[in-house]
Coordinates of C-alpha atoms in Angstrom, one line a residue:
X166 CA 27.3 18.9 -9.4
X167 CA 23.5 19.7 -9.3
X168 CA 24.1 22.9 -11.2
X169 CA 26.2 21.0 -13.7
X170 CA 23.5 18.4 -14.2
X171 CA 20.9 21.1 -14.6
X172 CA 23.1 22.6 -17.4
X173 CA 23.5 19.2 -18.8
X174 CA 19.7 18.8 -19.0
X175 CA 19.5 21.9 -21.2
X176 CA 22.3 20.7 -23.4
X177 CA 20.7 17.3 -23.9
X178 CA 17.3 18.9 -24.6
X179 CA 19.0 20.6 -27.6
X180 CA 20.9 17.4 -28.5
X181 CA 17.7 15.3 -28.5
X182 CA 16.2 17.6 -31.0
X183 CA 19.1 17.4 -33.5
X184 CA 19.8 13.7 -33.3
X185 CA 17.6 12.3 -36.0
X186 CA 17.9 8.6 -35.7
X187 CA 21.0 7.9 -37.7
X188 CA 21.6 4.2 -37.0
X189 CA 25.1 3.4 -36.0
X190 CA 27.2 0.7 -34.3
X191 CA 29.3 1.5 -31.3
X192 CA 32.3 3.7 -32.3
X193 CA 35.2 2.2 -30.5
X194 CA 37.7 4.6 -31.9
X195 CA 36.2 7.9 -30.7
X196 CA 38.4 9.2 -27.9
X197 CA 35.8 11.2 -26.0
X198 CA 33.3 8.3 -26.0
X199 CA 35.8 5.6 -25.0
X200 CA 37.3 7.8 -22.2
X201 CA 33.8 8.7 -21.1
X202 CA 32.9 5.0 -20.7
X203 CA 36.1 4.4 -18.7
X204 CA 35.4 7.4 -16.4
X205 CA 31.8 6.1 -15.9
X206 CA 33.1 2.6 -15.0
X207 CA 35.5 4.1 -12.5
X208 CA 32.7 6.2 -10.9
X209 CA 34.0 9.5 -12.1
X210 CA 30.6 10.7 -13.3
X211 CA 31.4 14.4 -13.6
X212 CA 34.4 13.7 -15.9
X213 CA 32.2 11.2 -17.8
X214 CA 29.5 13.8 -18.4
X215 CA 32.0 16.3 -19.8
X216 CA 33.4 13.7 -22.2
X217 CA 30.0 12.4 -23.4
X218 CA 28.8 16.0 -24.0
X219 CA 31.9 16.7 -26.1
X220 CA 31.3 13.4 -28.0
X221 CA 27.7 14.4 -28.7
X222 CA 28.8 17.9 -29.8
X223 CA 31.0 16.3 -32.4
X224 CA 28.9 13.2 -33.2
X225 CA 25.2 13.9 -32.3
X226 CA 24.2 10.6 -33.9
X227 CA 26.2 8.5 -31.3
X228 CA 23.3 6.8 -29.5
X229 CA 25.8 5.0 -27.2
X230 CA 26.8 8.2 -25.6
X231 CA 23.2 8.9 -24.8
X232 CA 22.8 5.4 -23.3
X233 CA 25.7 6.0 -20.8
X234 CA 24.4 9.5 -20.0
X235 CA 21.0 8.0 -19.1
X236 CA 22.7 5.9 -16.5
X237 CA 24.3 9.0 -15.0
X238 CA 20.9 10.7 -14.9
X239 CA 19.5 7.6 -13.2
X240 CA 22.2 7.6 -10.6
X241 CA 21.2 11.2 -9.7
X242 CA 17.4 10.4 -9.8
X243 CA 16.8 12.5 -13.0
X244 CA 14.5 9.9 -14.3
X245 CA 12.7 11.9 -16.9
X246 CA 16.0 13.0 -18.5
X247 CA 17.2 9.4 -18.3
X248 CA 14.1 8.3 -20.3
X249 CA 14.5 11.0 -22.9
X250 CA 18.2 10.1 -23.2
X251 CA 17.3 6.4 -23.7
X252 CA 14.7 7.2 -26.3
X253 CA 17.4 9.1 -28.3
X254 CA 19.8 6.2 -27.8
X255 CA 17.1 3.8 -29.1
X256 CA 16.7 5.9 -32.3
X257 CA 20.4 6.1 -33.0
X258 CA 21.7 2.6 -32.1
X259 CA 21.6 0.1 -34.9
X260 CA 19.0 -2.6 -34.7
X261 CA 21.8 -5.1 -35.5
X262 CA 23.3 -4.4 -32.0
X263 CA 20.9 -6.5 -30.0
X264 CA 23.0 -6.3 -26.9
X265 CA 22.7 -2.5 -26.6
X266 CA 19.1 -2.3 -27.9
X267 CA 18.2 -4.9 -25.3
X268 CA 20.0 -2.9 -22.6
X269 CA 18.1 0.2 -23.6
X270 CA 14.8 -1.6 -23.3
X271 CA 15.9 -3.1 -19.9
X272 CA 16.8 0.4 -18.6
X273 CA 13.5 1.8 -19.8
X274 CA 11.7 -1.0 -18.0
X275 CA 13.5 -0.3 -14.8
X276 CA 12.7 3.4 -15.0
X277 CA 9.0 2.8 -15.6
X278 CA 9.1 0.6 -12.5
X279 CA 10.3 3.7 -10.6
X280 CA 7.3 5.6 -12.0
X281 CA 5.1 2.7 -10.7
X282 CA 3.9 1.8 -14.2
X283 CA 4.4 -2.0 -14.1
X284 CA 2.5 -2.8 -17.3
X285 CA 4.7 -0.4 -19.4
X286 CA 7.8 -1.7 -17.6
X287 CA 6.8 -5.3 -18.4
X288 CA 6.5 -4.4 -22.1
X289 CA 10.1 -3.0 -22.2
X290 CA 11.6 -5.8 -20.1
X291 CA 10.0 -8.5 -22.3
X292 CA 11.5 -6.7 -25.4
X293 CA 14.8 -6.7 -23.7
X294 CA 14.7 -10.4 -23.0
X295 CA 13.8 -11.2 -26.6
X296 CA 17.0 -9.4 -27.7
X297 CA 19.2 -10.7 -24.7
X298 CA 17.6 -13.9 -23.4
X299 CA 20.4 -14.3 -20.8
X300 CA 20.0 -10.9 -19.1
X301 CA 19.8 -11.6 -15.4
X302 CA 18.9 -8.1 -14.4
X303 CA 16.0 -8.0 -16.9
X304 CA 14.7 -11.3 -15.5
X305 CA 14.9 -9.9 -11.9
X306 CA 13.0 -6.7 -12.8
X307 CA 10.4 -8.5 -14.9
X308 CA 9.8 -10.9 -12.0
X309 CA 9.3 -7.9 -9.7
X310 CA 6.8 -6.5 -12.3
X311 CA 4.9 -9.7 -12.2
X312 CA 4.8 -9.6 -8.4
X313 CA 3.5 -6.1 -8.5
X314 CA 0.8 -7.2 -10.9
X315 CA -0.1 -10.2 -8.6
X316 CA 1.2 -13.0 -10.9
X317 CA 3.5 -14.9 -8.5
X318 CA 3.8 -17.9 -10.8
X319 CA 5.3 -15.9 -13.6
X320 CA 7.5 -14.0 -11.1
X321 CA 8.9 -17.2 -9.8
X322 CA 9.5 -18.4 -13.4
X323 CA 11.6 -15.2 -14.1
X324 CA 13.5 -15.5 -10.8
X325 CA 14.3 -19.1 -11.6
X326 CA 15.5 -18.0 -15.1
X327 CA 17.8 -15.4 -13.4
X328 CA 19.3 -18.2 -11.3
X329 CA 19.8 -20.4 -14.3
X330 CA 21.7 -17.6 -16.1
X331 CA 24.1 -17.1 -13.3
X332 CA 22.4 -14.5 -11.0
X333 CA 22.5 -16.7 -7.9
X334 CA 22.8 -14.2 -5.2
X335 CA 20.0 -11.7 -5.8
X336 CA 17.9 -14.1 -7.8
X337 CA 17.9 -16.8 -5.1
X338 CA 16.8 -14.2 -2.6
X339 CA 13.9 -13.0 -4.8
X340 CA 13.0 -16.6 -5.6
X341 CA 12.8 -17.4 -1.9
X342 CA 10.6 -14.4 -1.2
X343 CA 8.4 -15.3 -4.2
X344 CA 7.7 -18.7 -2.6
X345 CA 7.2 -17.0 0.8
X346 CA 4.5 -14.8 -0.8
X347 CA 2.8 -17.9 -2.1
X348 CA 2.8 -19.4 1.4
X349 CA 5.3 -22.1 0.6
X350 CA 7.7 -21.3 3.5
X351 CA 9.4 -24.7 3.3
X352 CA 10.5 -24.1 -0.3
X353 CA 11.6 -20.6 0.6
X354 CA 13.7 -22.0 3.4
X355 CA 15.3 -24.6 1.1
X356 CA 16.3 -21.9 -1.4
X357 CA 17.7 -19.7 1.4
X358 CA 19.7 -22.6 2.7
X359 CA 21.1 -23.0 -0.9
X360 CA 22.1 -19.3 -0.9
X361 CA 23.8 -19.7 2.5
X362 CA 25.9 -22.5 1.1
X363 CA 27.3 -20.1 -1.4
X364 CA 27.8 -17.2 1.1
X365 CA 27.8 -18.8 4.6
X366 CA 28.5 -15.5 6.4
X367 CA 25.6 -13.5 4.9
X368 CA 23.9 -11.7 7.8
X369 CA 20.8 -10.8 5.9
X370 CA 20.3 -14.4 4.7
X371 CA 20.6 -15.7 8.2
X372 CA 18.1 -13.1 9.4
X373 CA 15.7 -14.1 6.6
X374 CA 16.2 -17.8 7.5
X375 CA 15.3 -17.0 11.1
X376 CA 12.2 -15.2 9.9
X377 CA 11.1 -18.2 7.8
X378 CA 11.6 -20.6 10.7
X379 CA 9.6 -18.4 13.0
X380 CA 6.8 -18.3 10.4
X381 CA 6.8 -22.1 10.3
X382 CA 6.8 -22.1 14.2
X383 CA 10.2 -23.8 14.2
X384 CA 11.2 -21.7 17.2
X385 CA 14.0 -23.8 18.6
X386 CA 15.8 -23.7 15.2
X387 CA 15.1 -20.0 14.8
X388 CA 16.8 -19.4 18.2
X389 CA 20.0 -21.0 16.8
X390 CA 19.9 -18.3 14.1
X391 CA 19.3 -15.6 16.6
X392 CA 22.5 -16.7 18.4
X393 CA 24.4 -16.4 15.0
X394 CA 23.0 -12.9 14.6
X395 CA 24.3 -12.0 18.0
X396 CA 27.7 -13.2 17.1
X397 CA 27.5 -11.2 13.9
X398 CA 26.4 -8.1 15.9
X399 CA 23.2 -7.7 13.8
X400 CA 21.4 -5.7 16.4
X401 CA 18.4 -4.8 14.3
X402 CA 17.3 -8.3 13.1
X403 CA 18.1 -9.9 16.5
X404 CA 15.8 -7.6 18.3
X405 CA 13.1 -7.8 15.6
X406 CA 12.9 -11.6 15.5
X407 CA 13.3 -12.1 19.3
X408 CA 10.0 -10.1 19.6
X409 CA 8.3 -12.8 17.4
X410 CA 9.3 -15.8 19.5
X411 CA 6.5 -16.8 22.0
X412 CA 7.2 -16.3 25.7
X413 CA 7.3 -20.1 26.4
X414 CA 10.6 -20.3 24.5
X415 CA 12.1 -17.6 26.8
X416 CA 14.2 -20.0 28.9
X417 CA 15.7 -21.6 25.7
X418 CA 16.3 -18.1 24.4
X419 CA 18.0 -17.0 27.6
X420 CA 20.2 -20.1 27.8
X421 CA 21.4 -20.0 24.2
X422 CA 22.0 -16.3 23.9
X423 CA 23.8 -16.1 27.2
X424 CA 26.2 -19.0 26.8
X425 CA 29.8 -18.0 26.1
X426 CA 29.0 -14.2 26.2
X427 CA 31.6 -11.6 27.1
X428 CA 30.6 -9.2 29.8
X429 CA 29.7 -6.4 27.3
X430 CA 27.7 -8.9 25.2
X431 CA 26.0 -10.2 28.3
X432 CA 24.7 -6.7 29.2
X433 CA 23.5 -6.2 25.7
X434 CA 21.7 -9.6 25.8
X435 CA 20.2 -8.7 29.2
X436 CA 18.7 -5.6 27.6
X437 CA 17.2 -7.5 24.8
X438 CA 15.8 -10.1 27.1
X439 CA 14.3 -7.3 29.2
X440 CA 12.6 -6.0 26.0
X441 CA 11.5 -9.5 25.1
X442 CA 9.7 -10.1 28.4
X443 CA 8.3 -6.6 28.5
X444 CA 6.7 -7.1 25.1
X445 CA 5.3 -10.4 26.3
X446 CA 4.0 -8.6 29.4
X447 CA 6.1 -10.8 31.8
X448 CA 6.9 -7.7 33.9
X449 CA 8.7 -9.7 36.7
X450 CA 11.2 -11.1 34.3
X451 CA 11.6 -7.8 32.4
X452 CA 12.5 -6.0 35.6
X453 CA 14.9 -8.8 36.6
X454 CA 17.0 -8.2 33.5
X455 CA 16.7 -4.4 33.4
X456 CA 17.7 -4.0 37.0
X457 CA 20.7 -6.4 36.5
X458 CA 22.0 -4.2 33.7
X459 CA 21.3 -0.9 35.5
X460 CA 23.0 -2.1 38.8
X461 CA 26.1 -2.9 36.8
X462 CA 26.3 -0.1 34.3
X463 CA 24.2 2.8 35.8
X464 CA 23.0 3.9 32.3
X465 CA 20.1 6.4 32.4
X466 CA 18.6 4.6 29.4
X467 CA 18.3 1.4 31.4
X468 CA 16.5 3.3 34.2
X469 CA 14.1 4.7 31.5
X470 CA 13.3 1.1 30.5
X471 CA 12.7 0.2 34.1
X472 CA 10.3 3.2 34.4
X473 CA 8.4 2.1 31.4
X474 CA 7.9 -1.4 32.9
X475 CA 6.5 0.1 36.1
X476 CA 4.2 2.3 33.9
X477 CA 3.0 -0.8 32.0
X478 CA 2.3 -2.5 35.3
X479 CA 0.2 0.4 36.3
X480 CA 2.5 1.7 39.1
X481 CA 2.7 5.3 37.9
X482 CA 4.2 6.6 41.2
X483 CA 7.2 4.2 41.0
X484 CA 7.6 5.0 37.3
X485 CA 7.9 8.7 38.2
X486 CA 10.5 8.0 40.9
X487 CA 12.6 6.2 38.4
X488 CA 12.4 9.1 36.0
X489 CA 13.3 11.5 38.8
X490 CA 16.5 9.4 39.4
X491 CA 17.8 10.3 36.0
X492 CA 16.2 13.7 35.4
X493 CA 19.5 15.5 36.3
X494 CA 21.5 13.5 33.9
X495 CA 19.0 13.7 31.0
X496 CA 17.3 17.0 31.6
X497 CA 16.8 17.7 27.9
X498 CA 15.7 14.2 27.0
X499 CA 12.2 14.2 25.4
X500 CA 11.6 10.6 26.4
X501 CA 11.8 11.6 30.0
X502 CA 9.6 14.7 29.7
X503 CA 7.0 12.7 27.6
X504 CA 7.0 9.8 30.0
X505 CA 6.7 12.1 33.1
X506 CA 3.7 13.8 31.4
X507 CA 2.0 10.4 30.7
X508 CA 2.5 9.2 34.2
X509 CA 1.3 12.4 35.8
X510 CA -1.8 12.4 33.6
X511 CA -2.5 8.8 34.8
X512 CA -2.2 10.1 38.4
X513 CA -4.5 13.1 37.7
X514 CA -1.7 15.6 38.4
X515 CA -2.6 17.7 35.5
X516 CA -0.7 20.9 36.3
X517 CA 2.6 19.0 36.7
X518 CA 1.8 17.1 33.5
X519 CA 1.4 20.3 31.6
X520 CA 4.7 21.6 32.9
X521 CA 6.4 18.3 31.8
X522 CA 4.8 18.7 28.3
X523 CA 6.0 22.2 28.0
X524 CA 9.5 21.2 29.0
X525 CA 9.4 18.5 26.3
X526 CA 8.2 21.1 23.7
X527 CA 11.0 23.4 24.6
X528 CA 13.6 20.7 24.4
X529 CA 12.3 18.8 21.4
X530 CA 10.0 21.1 19.4
X531 CA 10.2 18.7 16.4
X532 CA 8.6 15.8 18.2
X533 CA 4.9 15.2 17.3
X534 CA 4.4 12.9 20.3
X535 CA 4.8 15.6 22.9
X536 CA 2.2 17.8 21.1
X537 CA -0.1 14.8 21.1
X538 CA 0.4 14.4 24.9
X539 CA -0.4 18.0 25.4
X540 CA -3.4 17.7 23.2
X541 CA -4.7 14.8 25.3
X542 CA -4.1 16.8 28.5
X543 CA -5.9 19.9 27.2
X544 CA -8.8 17.6 26.1
X545 CA -9.1 16.2 29.6
X546 CA -9.1 19.7 31.0
X547 CA -11.9 20.7 28.5
X548 CA -9.6 23.3 26.9
X549 CA -10.6 22.2 23.4
X550 CA -9.2 25.2 21.5
X551 CA -5.8 24.5 23.0
X552 CA -6.1 20.8 22.3
X553 CA -7.0 21.5 18.7
X554 CA -3.9 23.7 18.3
X555 CA -1.7 20.9 19.8
X556 CA -3.1 18.2 17.6
X557 CA -2.8 20.5 14.6
X558 CA 0.9 21.0 15.3
X559 CA 1.3 17.3 15.8
X560 CA -0.3 16.7 12.4
X561 CA 2.1 19.2 10.7
X562 CA 5.0 17.2 12.2
X563 CA 3.5 13.7 11.5
X564 CA 0.8 14.0 8.7
X565 CA 0.6 10.2 8.2
X566 CA -0.7 9.4 11.7
X567 CA -4.4 8.5 11.4
X568 CA -4.9 8.6 15.2
X569 CA -4.0 12.3 15.1
X570 CA -6.6 13.0 12.5
X571 CA -9.2 11.2 14.7
X572 CA -8.1 13.1 17.9
X573 CA -8.2 16.4 16.1
X574 CA -11.7 15.6 14.7
X575 CA -13.0 14.6 18.2
X576 CA -11.6 17.8 19.6
X577 CA -13.4 19.9 17.0
X578 CA -16.6 17.9 17.6
X579 CA -16.4 18.6 21.4
X580 CA -15.7 22.3 20.5
X581 CA -18.9 22.4 18.4
X582 CA -17.2 22.7 15.1
X583 CA -19.2 19.9 13.3
X584 CA -18.2 20.8 9.8
X585 CA -14.5 20.8 10.6
X586 CA -14.9 17.6 12.7
X587 CA -16.6 15.8 9.8
X588 CA -13.9 16.9 7.5
X589 CA -11.2 15.2 9.6
X590 CA -13.4 12.1 10.3
X591 CA -13.5 11.8 6.5
X592 CA -9.7 12.1 6.5
X593 CA -9.4 9.2 8.8
X594 CA -11.7 7.1 6.6
X595 CA -10.0 8.0 3.3
X596 CA -6.6 7.0 4.9
X597 CA -7.9 3.6 5.8
X598 CA -5.6 1.6 3.5
X599 CA -5.1 -1.3 5.9
X600 CA -6.0 -4.8 4.8
X601 CA -7.6 -5.5 8.2
X602 CA -10.5 -3.5 9.9
X603 CA -9.6 -0.5 12.0
X604 CA -11.3 1.0 15.1
X605 CA -10.4 4.6 14.2
X606 CA -12.3 4.2 11.0
X607 CA -15.2 2.4 12.7
X608 CA -15.6 5.3 15.2
X609 CA -15.2 7.9 12.4
X610 CA -17.9 6.2 10.3
X611 CA -20.2 6.2 13.3
X612 CA -19.7 9.9 14.0
X613 CA -20.3 10.6 10.3
X614 CA -23.6 8.7 10.6
X615 CA -22.6 5.7 8.6
X616 CA -23.7 2.9 11.0
X617 CA -23.4 0.0 8.6
X618 CA -19.9 1.0 7.3
X619 CA -18.8 1.5 11.0
X620 CA -19.6 -2.2 11.8
X621 CA -17.7 -3.4 8.8
X622 CA -14.6 -1.5 9.8
X623 CA -14.6 -2.6 13.4
X624 CA -11.3 -4.3 14.6
X625 CA -12.6 -6.8 17.2
X626 CA -9.0 -7.8 18.2
X627 CA -8.4 -4.3 19.6
X628 CA -10.5 -5.1 22.7
X629 CA -10.5 -1.8 24.5
X630 CA -11.3 0.2 21.3
X631 CA -14.1 -2.2 20.4
X632 CA -15.4 -1.9 24.0
X633 CA -15.5 1.9 23.5
X634 CA -17.4 1.5 20.2
X635 CA -20.1 -0.7 21.6
X636 CA -20.5 1.6 24.6
X637 CA -21.0 4.5 22.1
X638 CA -23.7 2.7 20.1
X639 CA -25.4 1.4 23.3
X640 CA -25.0 -2.4 22.9
X641 CA -24.4 -3.2 26.5
X642 CA -23.8 -7.0 26.3
X643 CA -21.2 -6.7 23.6
X644 CA -19.7 -3.7 25.4
X645 CA -19.3 -5.9 28.6
X646 CA -17.8 -8.8 26.6
X647 CA -15.1 -6.7 25.0
X648 CA -14.2 -4.9 28.3
X649 CA -13.7 -8.3 29.9
X650 CA -11.5 -9.4 27.0
X651 CA -9.5 -6.2 27.3
X652 CA -8.9 -6.8 31.0
X653 CA -8.0 -10.4 30.5
X654 CA -5.6 -9.4 27.8
X655 CA -3.7 -7.1 30.2
X656 CA -5.5 -3.7 30.0
X657 CA -4.3 -1.7 33.0
X658 CA -4.8 1.9 32.1
X659 CA -7.8 2.3 34.4
X660 CA -7.6 6.1 34.3
X661 CA -8.7 5.9 30.7
X662 CA -11.8 4.1 31.8
X663 CA -12.6 7.1 34.1
X664 CA -11.8 9.7 31.4
X665 CA -13.1 8.3 28.0
X666 CA -16.2 10.2 26.9
X667 CA -17.4 7.3 24.7
X668 CA -18.0 5.0 27.7
X669 CA -20.0 7.5 29.8
X670 CA -23.2 5.4 29.3
X671 CA -21.8 2.3 31.0
X672 CA -19.5 3.7 33.7
X673 CA -22.3 3.7 36.3
X674 CA -23.7 0.3 35.6
X675 CA -22.8 -2.0 38.6
X676 CA -21.6 -5.0 36.6
X677 CA -19.1 -2.8 34.7
X678 CA -17.8 -1.1 37.9
X679 CA -17.6 -4.5 39.7
X680 CA -15.5 -5.9 36.8
X681 CA -13.1 -3.0 36.8
X682 CA -12.8 -3.2 40.6
X683 CA -11.9 -6.9 40.5
X684 CA -9.2 -6.5 38.0
X685 CA -7.9 -3.4 39.7
X686 CA -7.5 -5.4 42.9
X687 CA -5.5 -8.1 41.0
X688 CA -3.3 -5.4 39.5
X689 CA -2.6 -3.8 42.9
X690 CA -1.7 -7.2 44.3
X691 CA 0.8 -7.7 41.5
X692 CA 2.3 -4.3 42.0
X693 CA 2.8 -4.9 45.7
X694 CA 4.5 -8.2 45.0
X695 CA 6.9 -6.6 42.4
X696 CA 7.6 -3.7 44.8
X697 CA 8.5 -6.2 47.6
X698 CA 10.8 -8.1 45.2
X699 CA 12.7 -5.2 43.5
X700 CA 12.3 -2.2 45.8
X701 CA 12.2 -3.4 49.4
X702 CA 15.6 -5.1 49.5

């Protein structure tokens, strides 16, 4: 079919040049044209193409055939050919036929949206609506144009018009999201309720309603929708919105999700509740659910989740033992190799960590994460050439990860390659498209010598990264403040404190080492309590 479409492109290029704008009305008695339309409407695009090409060969002035061919081009993402076909259709279809002229302008508008040219798209869609003022699709796309251009009031006006002209389903959804963007969550919720009255079993609408309730902090009501999502087997949205419910609603979440569950559903809910508590750093409750599932089903993936909890707690030895329990069943699983490497690094067992990374590379050579783990390990061991090669490979596999650019730049800096390091620090900065400040950018600006820009890009909610930054610039009080915030917020990766080069200047200061010691003792007490509860039975 691709070769056929390529040939079609050549045929149409010739046809565009010979069709000279002879204005016609739709020929309803042309066999090839009418059969081509019928084939298109039935989804038989290859047959439709053959018939439309025959029609154009006989009647090159038939702009309607070009219109339908443009839709086939659009279906196969040949957007430029679709636009050329529409322009020929526009020249050949009579101005008296406002329906088709409007449809041509609508299709041009939609295509220019694909090319991210909203102003040009807006022009064509507005022309379309002048000719066909009841065109629901044109209202929807023009509303999206206005959204792209930041005019939410006009967008809502167009979505409302689409509803008025009978496009309830899509238009109500767009209208609700328009009000959501304007911050009117209650109005968005009312519209979503209206949509659900029309289609009460719509999974996506129930998921969106749950999202709106969570954004309004109506957590009890949102949990009712999560129960509905469970019954509808909507795994994706259920997990996503559970993660947005605060931990204090955990008991309510447990009670409602677990009522009237079958055994298989109950195991599934147990896993989700384990994820929920793990994300909320309630490691005791997370282990309770994960161990319940594992003891009944003996799935290696559940033991992997248990291992990750012990790692999050800071008990790397127990995490490793959990991984060893499933190593024989999942010997080629990258997650296991990567997790083993991370835990071994935390314990300072670097040779074993290197072997685990190598195993991960052998089994999953397409995974950027395992190369990143190896790059970190080589950096710790001061093998900067090897670290640079690892990070470079990770970047090939995941060129959008700004953290990899930063790590690669730092490795080159430590290796004495200032020019290359600066090049990649600049890559970090130029990829800073986030609306909120970012610590990678702040550190990169600092290393580039842009002190003022660095402060402006600092993400003070990322406590440990901000602590590193203030240690680097020598502001001891701010440094201590953010270290304390990081520890209070649950930072437990104390091995990083020992290894990070940026904090060398504060590591030997008594008040810093005392603070770390205090929190480390608290962590060890928690680990011992959890071991007693779950391992010493």
